[in-house]
Tab-separated table of C-alpha atoms and ligand atoms in Angstrom:
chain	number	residue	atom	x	y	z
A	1	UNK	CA	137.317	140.536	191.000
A	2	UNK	CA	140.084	138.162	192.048
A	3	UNK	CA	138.125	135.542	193.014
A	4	UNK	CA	135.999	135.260	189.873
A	5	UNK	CA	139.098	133.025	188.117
A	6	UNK	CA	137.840	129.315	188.553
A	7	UNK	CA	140.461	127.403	189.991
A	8	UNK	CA	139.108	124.472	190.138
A	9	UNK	CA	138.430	124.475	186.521
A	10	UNK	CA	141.758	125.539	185.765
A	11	UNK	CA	143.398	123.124	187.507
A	12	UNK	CA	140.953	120.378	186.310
A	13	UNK	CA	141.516	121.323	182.868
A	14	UNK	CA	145.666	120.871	183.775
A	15	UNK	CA	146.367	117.807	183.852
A	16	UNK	CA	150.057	117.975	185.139
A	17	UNK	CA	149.367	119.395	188.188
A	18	UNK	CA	148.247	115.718	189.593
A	19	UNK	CA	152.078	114.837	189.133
A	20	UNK	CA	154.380	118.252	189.691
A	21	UNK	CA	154.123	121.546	191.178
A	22	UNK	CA	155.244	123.677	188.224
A	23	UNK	CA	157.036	126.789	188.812
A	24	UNK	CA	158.457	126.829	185.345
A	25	UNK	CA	156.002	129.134	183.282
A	26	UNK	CA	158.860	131.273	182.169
A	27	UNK	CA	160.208	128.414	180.135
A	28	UNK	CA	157.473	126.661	179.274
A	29	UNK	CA	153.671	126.397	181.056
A	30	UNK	CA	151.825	123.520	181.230
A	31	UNK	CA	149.188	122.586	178.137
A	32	UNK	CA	145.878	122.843	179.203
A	33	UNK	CA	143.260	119.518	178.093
A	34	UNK	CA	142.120	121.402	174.888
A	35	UNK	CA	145.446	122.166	173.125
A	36	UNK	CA	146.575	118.220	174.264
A	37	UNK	CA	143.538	117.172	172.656
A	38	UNK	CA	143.474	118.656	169.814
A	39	UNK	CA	146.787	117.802	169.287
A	40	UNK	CA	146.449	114.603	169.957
A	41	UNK	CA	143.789	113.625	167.764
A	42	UNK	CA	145.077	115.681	164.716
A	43	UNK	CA	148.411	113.422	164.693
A	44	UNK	CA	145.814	110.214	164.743
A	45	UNK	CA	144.013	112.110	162.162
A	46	UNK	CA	147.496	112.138	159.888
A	47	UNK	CA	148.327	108.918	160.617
A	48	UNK	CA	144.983	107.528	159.481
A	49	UNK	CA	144.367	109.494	156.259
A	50	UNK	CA	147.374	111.511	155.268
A	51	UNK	CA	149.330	114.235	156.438
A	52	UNK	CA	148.575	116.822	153.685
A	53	UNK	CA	144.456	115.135	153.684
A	54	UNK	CA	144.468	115.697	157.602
A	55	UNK	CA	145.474	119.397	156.816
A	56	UNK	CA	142.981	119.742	153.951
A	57	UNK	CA	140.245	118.605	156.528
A	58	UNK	CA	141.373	120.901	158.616
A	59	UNK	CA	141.412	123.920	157.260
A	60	UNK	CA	139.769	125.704	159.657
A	61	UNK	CA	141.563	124.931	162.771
A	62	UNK	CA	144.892	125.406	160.649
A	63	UNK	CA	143.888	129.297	160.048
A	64	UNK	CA	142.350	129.843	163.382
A	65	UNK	CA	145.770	130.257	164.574
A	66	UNK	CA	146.542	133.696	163.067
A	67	UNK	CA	143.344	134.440	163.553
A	68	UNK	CA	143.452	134.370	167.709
A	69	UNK	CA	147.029	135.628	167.556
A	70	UNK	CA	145.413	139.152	165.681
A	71	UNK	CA	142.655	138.870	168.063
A	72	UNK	CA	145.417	138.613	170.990
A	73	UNK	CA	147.412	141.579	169.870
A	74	UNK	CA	145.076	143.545	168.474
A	75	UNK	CA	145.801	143.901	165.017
A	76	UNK	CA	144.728	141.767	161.623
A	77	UNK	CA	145.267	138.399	160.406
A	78	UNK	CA	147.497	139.891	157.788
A	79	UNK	CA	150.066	141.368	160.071
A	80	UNK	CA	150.386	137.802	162.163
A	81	UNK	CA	153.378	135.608	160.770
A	82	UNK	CA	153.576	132.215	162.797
A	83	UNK	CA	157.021	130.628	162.860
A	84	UNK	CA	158.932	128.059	164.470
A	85	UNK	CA	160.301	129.692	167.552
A	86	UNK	CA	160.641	133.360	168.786
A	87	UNK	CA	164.140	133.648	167.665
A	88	UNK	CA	163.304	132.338	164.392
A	89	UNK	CA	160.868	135.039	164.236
A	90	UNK	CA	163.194	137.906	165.719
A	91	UNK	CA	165.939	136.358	163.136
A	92	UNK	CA	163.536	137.270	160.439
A	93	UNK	CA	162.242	140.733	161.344
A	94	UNK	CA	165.607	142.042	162.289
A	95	UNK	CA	167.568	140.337	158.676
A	96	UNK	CA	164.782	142.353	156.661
A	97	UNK	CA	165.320	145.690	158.227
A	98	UNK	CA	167.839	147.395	155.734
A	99	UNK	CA	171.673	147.810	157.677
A	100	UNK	CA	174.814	148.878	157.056
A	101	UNK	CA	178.125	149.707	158.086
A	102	UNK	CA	177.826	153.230	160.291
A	103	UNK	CA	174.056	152.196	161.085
A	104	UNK	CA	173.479	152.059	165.041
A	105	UNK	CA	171.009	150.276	166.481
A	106	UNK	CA	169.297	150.577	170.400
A	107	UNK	CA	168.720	147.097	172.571
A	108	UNK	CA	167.789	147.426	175.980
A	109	UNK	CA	169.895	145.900	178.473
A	110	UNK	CA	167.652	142.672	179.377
A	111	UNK	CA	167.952	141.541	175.947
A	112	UNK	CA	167.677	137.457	175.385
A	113	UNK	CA	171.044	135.921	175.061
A	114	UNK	CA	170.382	134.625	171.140
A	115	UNK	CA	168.716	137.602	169.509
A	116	UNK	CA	171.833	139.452	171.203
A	117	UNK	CA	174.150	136.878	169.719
A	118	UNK	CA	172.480	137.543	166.404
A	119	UNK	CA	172.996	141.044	166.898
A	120	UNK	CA	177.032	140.752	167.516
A	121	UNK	CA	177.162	138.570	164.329
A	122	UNK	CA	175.855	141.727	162.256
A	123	UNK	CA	177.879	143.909	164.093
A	124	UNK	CA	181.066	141.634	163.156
A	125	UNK	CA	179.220	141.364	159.257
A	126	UNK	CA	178.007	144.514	158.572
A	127	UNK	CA	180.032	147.229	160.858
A	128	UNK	CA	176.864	148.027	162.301
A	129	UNK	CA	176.932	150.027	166.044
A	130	UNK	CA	175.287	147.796	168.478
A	131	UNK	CA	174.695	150.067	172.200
A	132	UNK	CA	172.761	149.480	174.945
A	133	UNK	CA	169.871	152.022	176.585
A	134	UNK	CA	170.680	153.212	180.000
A	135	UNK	CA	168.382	152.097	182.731
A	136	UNK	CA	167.074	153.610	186.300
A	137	UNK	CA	167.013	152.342	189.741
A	138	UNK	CA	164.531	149.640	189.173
A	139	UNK	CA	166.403	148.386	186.121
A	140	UNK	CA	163.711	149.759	183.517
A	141	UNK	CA	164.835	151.844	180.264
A	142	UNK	CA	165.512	155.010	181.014
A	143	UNK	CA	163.124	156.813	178.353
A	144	UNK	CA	164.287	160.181	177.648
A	145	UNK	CA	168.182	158.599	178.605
A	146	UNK	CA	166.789	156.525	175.172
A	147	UNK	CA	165.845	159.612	173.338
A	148	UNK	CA	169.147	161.732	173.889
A	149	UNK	CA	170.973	158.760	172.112
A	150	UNK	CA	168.816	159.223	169.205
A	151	UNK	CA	170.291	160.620	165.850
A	152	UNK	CA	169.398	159.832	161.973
A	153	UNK	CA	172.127	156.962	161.901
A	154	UNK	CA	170.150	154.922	164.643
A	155	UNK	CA	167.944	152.342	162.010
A	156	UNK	CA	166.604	150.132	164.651
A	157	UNK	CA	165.500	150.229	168.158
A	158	UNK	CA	164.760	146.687	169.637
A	159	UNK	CA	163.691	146.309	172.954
A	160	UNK	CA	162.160	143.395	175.375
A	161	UNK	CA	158.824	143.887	177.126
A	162	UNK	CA	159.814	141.367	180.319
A	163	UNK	CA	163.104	139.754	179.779
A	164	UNK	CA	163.755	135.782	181.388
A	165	UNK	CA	165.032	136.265	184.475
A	166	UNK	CA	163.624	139.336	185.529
A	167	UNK	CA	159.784	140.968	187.038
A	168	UNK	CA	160.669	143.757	185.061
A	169	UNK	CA	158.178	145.308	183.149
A	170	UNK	CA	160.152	147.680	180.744
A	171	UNK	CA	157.951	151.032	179.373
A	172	UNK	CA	157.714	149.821	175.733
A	173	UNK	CA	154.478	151.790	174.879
A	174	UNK	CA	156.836	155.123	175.920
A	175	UNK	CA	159.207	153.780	173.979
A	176	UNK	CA	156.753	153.333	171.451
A	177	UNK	CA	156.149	157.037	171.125
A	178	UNK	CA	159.371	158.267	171.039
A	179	UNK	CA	160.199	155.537	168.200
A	180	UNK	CA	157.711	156.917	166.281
A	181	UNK	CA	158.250	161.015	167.103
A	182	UNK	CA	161.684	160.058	165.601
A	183	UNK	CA	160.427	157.518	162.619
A	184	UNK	CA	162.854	154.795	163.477
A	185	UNK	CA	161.525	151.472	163.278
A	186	UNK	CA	160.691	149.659	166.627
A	187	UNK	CA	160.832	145.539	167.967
A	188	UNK	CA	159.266	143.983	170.846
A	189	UNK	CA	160.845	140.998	172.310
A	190	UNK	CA	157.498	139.867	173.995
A	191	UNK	CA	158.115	136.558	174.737
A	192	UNK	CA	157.544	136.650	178.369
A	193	UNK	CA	155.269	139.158	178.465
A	194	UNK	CA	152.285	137.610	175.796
A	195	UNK	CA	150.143	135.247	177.758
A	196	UNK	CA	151.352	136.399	180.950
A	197	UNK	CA	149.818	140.232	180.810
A	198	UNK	CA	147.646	142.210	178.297
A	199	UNK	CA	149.694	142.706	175.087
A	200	UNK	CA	148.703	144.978	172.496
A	201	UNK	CA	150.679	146.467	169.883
A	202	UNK	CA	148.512	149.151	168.981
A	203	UNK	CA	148.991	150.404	172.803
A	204	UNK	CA	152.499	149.459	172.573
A	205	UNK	CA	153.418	151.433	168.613
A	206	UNK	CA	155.432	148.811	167.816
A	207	UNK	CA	156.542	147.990	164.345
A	208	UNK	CA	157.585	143.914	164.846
A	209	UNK	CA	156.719	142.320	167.820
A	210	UNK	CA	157.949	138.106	168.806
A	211	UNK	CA	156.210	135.879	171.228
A	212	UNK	CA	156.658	131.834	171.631
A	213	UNK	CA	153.738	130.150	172.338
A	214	UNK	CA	154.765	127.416	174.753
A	215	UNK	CA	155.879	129.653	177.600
A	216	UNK	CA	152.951	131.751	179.481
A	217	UNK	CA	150.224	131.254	176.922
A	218	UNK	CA	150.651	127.455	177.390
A	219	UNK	CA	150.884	126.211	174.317
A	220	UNK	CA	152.999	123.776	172.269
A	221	UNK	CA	157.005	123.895	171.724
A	222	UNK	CA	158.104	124.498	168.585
A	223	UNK	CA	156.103	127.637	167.908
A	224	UNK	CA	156.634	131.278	167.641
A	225	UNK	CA	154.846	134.701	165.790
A	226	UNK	CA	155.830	137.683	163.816
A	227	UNK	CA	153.837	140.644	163.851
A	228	UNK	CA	154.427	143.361	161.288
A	229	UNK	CA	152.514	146.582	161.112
A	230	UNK	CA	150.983	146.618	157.869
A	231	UNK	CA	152.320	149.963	156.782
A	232	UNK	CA	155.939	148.346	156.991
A	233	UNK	CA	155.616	145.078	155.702
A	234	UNK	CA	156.485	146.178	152.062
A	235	UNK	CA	159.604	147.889	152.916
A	236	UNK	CA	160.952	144.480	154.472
A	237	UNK	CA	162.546	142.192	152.639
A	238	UNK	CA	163.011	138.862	154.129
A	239	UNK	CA	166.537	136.978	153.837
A	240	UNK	CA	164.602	133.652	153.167
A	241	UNK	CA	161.638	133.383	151.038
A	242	UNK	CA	159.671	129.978	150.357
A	243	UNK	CA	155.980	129.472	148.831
A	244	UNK	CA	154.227	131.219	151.254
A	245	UNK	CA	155.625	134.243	151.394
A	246	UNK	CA	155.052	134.974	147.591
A	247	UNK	CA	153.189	135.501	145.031
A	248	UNK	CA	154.231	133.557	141.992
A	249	UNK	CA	154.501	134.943	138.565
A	250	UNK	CA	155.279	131.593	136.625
A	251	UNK	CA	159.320	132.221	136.291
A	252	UNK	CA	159.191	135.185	138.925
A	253	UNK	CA	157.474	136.494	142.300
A	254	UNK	CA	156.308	139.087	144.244
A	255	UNK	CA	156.804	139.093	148.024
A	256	UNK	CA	153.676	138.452	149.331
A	257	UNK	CA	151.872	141.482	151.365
A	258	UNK	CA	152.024	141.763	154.872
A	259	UNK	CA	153.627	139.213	157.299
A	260	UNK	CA	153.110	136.661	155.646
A	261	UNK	CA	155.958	137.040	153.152
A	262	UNK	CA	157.906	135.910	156.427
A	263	UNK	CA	156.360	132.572	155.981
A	264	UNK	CA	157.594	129.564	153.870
A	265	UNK	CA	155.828	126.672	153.467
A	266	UNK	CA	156.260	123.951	155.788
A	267	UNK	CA	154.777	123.993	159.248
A	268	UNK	CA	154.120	121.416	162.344
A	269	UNK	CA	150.445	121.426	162.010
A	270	UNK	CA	149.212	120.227	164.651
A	271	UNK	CA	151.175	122.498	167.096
A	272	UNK	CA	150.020	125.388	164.718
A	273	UNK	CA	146.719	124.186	165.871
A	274	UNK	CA	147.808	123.716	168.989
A	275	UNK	CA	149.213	126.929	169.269
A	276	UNK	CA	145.454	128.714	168.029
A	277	UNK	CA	143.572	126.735	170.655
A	278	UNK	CA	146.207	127.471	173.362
A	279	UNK	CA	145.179	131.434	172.620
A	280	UNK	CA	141.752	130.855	172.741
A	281	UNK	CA	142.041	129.201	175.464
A	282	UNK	CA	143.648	132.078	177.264
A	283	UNK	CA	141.582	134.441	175.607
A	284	UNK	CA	138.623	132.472	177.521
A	285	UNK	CA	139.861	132.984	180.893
A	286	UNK	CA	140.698	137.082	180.335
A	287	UNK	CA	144.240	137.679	180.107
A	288	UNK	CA	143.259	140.513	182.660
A	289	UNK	CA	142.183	138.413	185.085
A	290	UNK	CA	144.730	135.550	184.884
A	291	UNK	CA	147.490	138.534	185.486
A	292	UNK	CA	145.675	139.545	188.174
A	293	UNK	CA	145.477	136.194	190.133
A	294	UNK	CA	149.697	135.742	188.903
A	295	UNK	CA	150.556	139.190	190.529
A	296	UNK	CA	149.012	138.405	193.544
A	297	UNK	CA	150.322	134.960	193.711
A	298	UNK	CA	154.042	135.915	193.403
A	299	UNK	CA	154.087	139.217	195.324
A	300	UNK	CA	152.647	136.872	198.314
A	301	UNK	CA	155.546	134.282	197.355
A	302	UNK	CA	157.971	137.405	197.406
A	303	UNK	CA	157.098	138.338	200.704
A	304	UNK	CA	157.827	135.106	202.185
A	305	UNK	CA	161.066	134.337	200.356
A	306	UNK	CA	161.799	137.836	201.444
A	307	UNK	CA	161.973	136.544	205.169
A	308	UNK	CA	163.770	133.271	204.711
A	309	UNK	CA	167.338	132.600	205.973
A	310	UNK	CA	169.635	132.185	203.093
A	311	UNK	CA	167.356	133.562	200.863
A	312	UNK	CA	168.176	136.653	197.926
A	313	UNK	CA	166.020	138.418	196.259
A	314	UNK	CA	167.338	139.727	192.529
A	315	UNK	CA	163.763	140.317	190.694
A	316	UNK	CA	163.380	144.363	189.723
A	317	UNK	CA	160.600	146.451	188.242
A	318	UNK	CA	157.916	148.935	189.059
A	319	UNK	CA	154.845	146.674	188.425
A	320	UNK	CA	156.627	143.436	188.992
A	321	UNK	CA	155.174	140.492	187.039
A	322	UNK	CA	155.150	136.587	187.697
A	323	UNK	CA	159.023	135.966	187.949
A	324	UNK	CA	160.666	136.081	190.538
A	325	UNK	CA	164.726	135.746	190.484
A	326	UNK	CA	166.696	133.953	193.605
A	327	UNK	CA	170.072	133.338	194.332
A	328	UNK	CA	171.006	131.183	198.244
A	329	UNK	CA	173.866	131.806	200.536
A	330	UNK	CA	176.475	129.081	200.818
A	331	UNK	CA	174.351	127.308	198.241
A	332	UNK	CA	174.311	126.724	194.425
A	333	UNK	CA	171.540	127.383	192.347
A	334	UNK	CA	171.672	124.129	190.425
A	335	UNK	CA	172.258	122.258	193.756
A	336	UNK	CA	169.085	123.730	195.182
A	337	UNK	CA	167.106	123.369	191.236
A	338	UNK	CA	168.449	119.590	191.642
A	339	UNK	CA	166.961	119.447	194.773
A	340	UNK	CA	163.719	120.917	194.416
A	341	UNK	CA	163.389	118.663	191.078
A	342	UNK	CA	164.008	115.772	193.333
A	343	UNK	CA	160.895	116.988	195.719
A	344	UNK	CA	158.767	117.440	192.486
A	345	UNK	CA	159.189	121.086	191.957
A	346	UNK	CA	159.682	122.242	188.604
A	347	UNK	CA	161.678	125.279	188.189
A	348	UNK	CA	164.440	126.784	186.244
A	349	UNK	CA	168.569	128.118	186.603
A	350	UNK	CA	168.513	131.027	184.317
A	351	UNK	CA	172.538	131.318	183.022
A	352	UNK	CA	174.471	134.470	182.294
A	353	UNK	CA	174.055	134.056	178.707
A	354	UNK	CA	170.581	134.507	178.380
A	355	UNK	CA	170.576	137.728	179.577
A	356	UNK	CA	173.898	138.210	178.787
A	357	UNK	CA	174.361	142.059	179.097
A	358	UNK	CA	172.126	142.805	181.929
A	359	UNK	CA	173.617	139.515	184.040
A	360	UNK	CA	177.423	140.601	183.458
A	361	UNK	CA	176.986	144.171	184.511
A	362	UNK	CA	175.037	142.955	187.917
A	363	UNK	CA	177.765	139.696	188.358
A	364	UNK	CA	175.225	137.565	188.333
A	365	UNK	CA	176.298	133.888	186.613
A	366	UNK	CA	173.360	132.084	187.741
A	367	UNK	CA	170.554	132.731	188.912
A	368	UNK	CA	166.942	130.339	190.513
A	369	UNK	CA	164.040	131.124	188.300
A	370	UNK	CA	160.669	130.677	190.020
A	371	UNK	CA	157.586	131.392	187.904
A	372	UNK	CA	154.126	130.326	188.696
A	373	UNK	CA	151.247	130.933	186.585
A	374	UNK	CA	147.413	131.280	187.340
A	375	UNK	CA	146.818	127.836	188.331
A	376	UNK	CA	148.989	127.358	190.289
A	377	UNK	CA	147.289	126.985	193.974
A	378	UNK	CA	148.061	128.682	196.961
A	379	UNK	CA	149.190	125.335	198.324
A	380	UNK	CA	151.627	124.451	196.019
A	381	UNK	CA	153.228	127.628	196.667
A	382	UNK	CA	153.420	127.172	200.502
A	383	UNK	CA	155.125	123.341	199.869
A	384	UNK	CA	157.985	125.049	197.094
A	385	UNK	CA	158.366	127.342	200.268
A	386	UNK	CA	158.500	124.454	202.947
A	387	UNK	CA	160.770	122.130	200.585
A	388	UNK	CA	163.202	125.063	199.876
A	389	UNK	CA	163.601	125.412	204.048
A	390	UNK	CA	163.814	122.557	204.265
A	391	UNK	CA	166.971	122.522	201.594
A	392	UNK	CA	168.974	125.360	202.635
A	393	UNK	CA	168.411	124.281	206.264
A	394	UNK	CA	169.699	121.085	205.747
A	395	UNK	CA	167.288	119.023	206.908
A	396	UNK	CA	166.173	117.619	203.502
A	397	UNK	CA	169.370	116.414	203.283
A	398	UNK	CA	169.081	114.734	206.192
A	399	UNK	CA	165.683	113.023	205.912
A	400	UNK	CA	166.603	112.094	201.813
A	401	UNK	CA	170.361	110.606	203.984
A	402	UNK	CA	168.061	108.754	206.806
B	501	PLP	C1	162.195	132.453	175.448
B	501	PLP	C2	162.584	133.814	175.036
B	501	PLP	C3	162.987	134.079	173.722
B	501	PLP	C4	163.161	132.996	172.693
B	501	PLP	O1	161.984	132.323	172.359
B	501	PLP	P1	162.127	130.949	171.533
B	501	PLP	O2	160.730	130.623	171.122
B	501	PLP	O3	162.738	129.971	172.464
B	501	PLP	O4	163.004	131.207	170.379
B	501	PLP	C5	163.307	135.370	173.399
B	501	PLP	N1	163.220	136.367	174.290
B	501	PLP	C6	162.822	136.163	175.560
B	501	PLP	C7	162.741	137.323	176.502
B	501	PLP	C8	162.511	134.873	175.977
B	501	PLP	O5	162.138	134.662	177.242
């Protein structure tokens, strides 16, 4: 079944990987030739007739976006808001849910640096109870450790599927049923998980879920989504309204129904095009079998990192996904990042604060983030392997010295 996945196409179709070997998926993949060209010509398209004309012409690849995103997570059009970044989008869902002083709410321990920032402001604001779920051995939530913090005061639970620095893959559709035994609304940080594995919110019982769409799904910066279950969309109120998210009554308004009463008005249009293609696109190759070729691509990687001299392992999980986490004896992360930049290796330093809680507890400040994706090739793995010997032996040093 593996060996179905094209790679040839896929690389063909990537144009970057004739100049770097990208190991930087986690942060942000590589476009593939139909979101750049779509792109593309749209902004020639506004420069020759109009920006609000090109989007009038367009009309159809402008919608298509929340279209593919429903057809991604399973769920309608209607319960899809797009927005301009993942935060932006978890800012959003977690203002409209109803807090106040006494209130708890449940984050899991992996949870991204900013939405936890967020969450500390409204604790400082609003006297709300902010506490962490206990994990097990392999760093997952601890389910029923989840459940026996439950009471009537906890309003939220928010929880992320695969946080940034981690292969973790936490149990959110368990999680999913115990929010709902206990009717207590539910958020899915999903960031790192959509575009990289199947992602389905009707598996999952998730009230809100974010994503960003430049990171595994491939597509441009500058985007993000909101999904709301339908059922709960009236009972949020957003902290921001603009045109879009309301119906207007000549002197007054109605929020509009579902999601998109988390919209305003404004939008880059042609990454929200972008953005619809980039799903598609995904969508084409099987998100299945993409994950599929990813696994097997970094467990191999794992295995020979695992061996190296100088080398540590700090990726967790049960069913460990595409990251994998590093950290090098007598060597800095940054130095060896620098390093492998130099060689034309793309990948990432992932700091304390972006997994702020989880990092701390461990006393990890830094920490190497490598994170291929599905086209990557089996060679470009082998030369991040040979280059990084080559670094913490010293003998790139040498040769860049000679
Ligand atoms: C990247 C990321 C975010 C933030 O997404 P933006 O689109 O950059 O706002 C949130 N959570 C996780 C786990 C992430 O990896």
């Amino acid at each position: 079944m593996y060996e179905t996945l094209d790679l040839a196409r896929a690389r063909a179709e990537t144009p970057g990987v004739n100049h770097v070997v990208h190991l930087n998926n986690a942060g942000a993949g590589l476009v593939p030739l139909p979101v750049l060209d779509v792109m593309t010509s749209y902004l020639r398209l506004e420069s020759r007739v109009g920006p609000y004309e090109a989007a009038e012409r367009s009309e159809g690849a402008v919608g298509n976006a929340h279209t593919a995103l429903a057809s991604l997570l399973n769920c309608s059009r209607q319960e899809v808001a797009i927005l301009d970044s993942a935060t932006r989008a978890w800012g959003m869902a977690m203002s409209s849910v109803p807090l106040q002083a006494g209130d708890r709410v449940i984050i899991s321990a992996v949870e991204y640096g900013s939405n936890y920032l967020s969450l500390l402001h409204l604790t400082e604001r609003l006297g709300v109870s902010l506490e962490v779920a206990p994990v097990d051995g392999n760093g997952l939530v601890d389910v029923a450790g989840l459940e026996a913090m439950l009471d009537e005061r906890v309003r939220l639970i928010a929880m992320v599927h695969v946080p940034m620095h981690d292969a973790l893959v936490n149990p959110v559709a368990d999680i999913g049923r115990v929010s709902r035994r206990h009717g207590i609304p539910y958020l899915v940080d999903a960031c790192q998980s959509v575009g990289q594995m199947p992602v389905d919110v009707a598996e999952i019982g998730c009230d809100l879920l974010v994503g960003t769409g430049r990171k595994f799904l491939r597509g441009p910066r500058g985007t993000g989504f909101l999904y709301v279950r339908q059922e709960l969309a009236h009972k949020l109120v957003p902290a921001i309204v603009g045109l879009d998210g309301v119906e207007w009554l000549s002197g007054s308004y109605r929020l509009a129904p579902g999601a998109r009463r988390f919209e305003t008005w404004e939008t880059n249009t042609a990454a929200r095009i972008g953005l619809g293609v980039a799903v598609d696109y995904a969508l084409g190759w099987g998100i299945e079998r993409t994950y599929a070729r990813m696994r097997r691509l970094a467990a191999g990687l794992r295995k020979d990192l695992f061996g190296m001299p100088g080398v540590v392992l700090h990726d967790r999980g049960r069913e460990q996904c595409g990251t994998i986490a590093l950290s090098f004896e007598g060597r800095g992360t940054f130095e060896v990042r620098n390093a492998l930049k130099d060689a034309g290796v793309n990948t990432w330093v992932c700091l304390e604060n972006a997994a702020c809680v989880d990092m701390q507890q461990r006393g990890l400040s830094t920490l190497l983030r490598v994170s291929p994706h599905y086209y990557n090739s089996e060679q470009e793995l082998e030369r991040f392997c040979s280059v990084l010997e080559d670094i913490l032996t010293g003998t790139r040093r040498e040769r860049v010295l000679a």
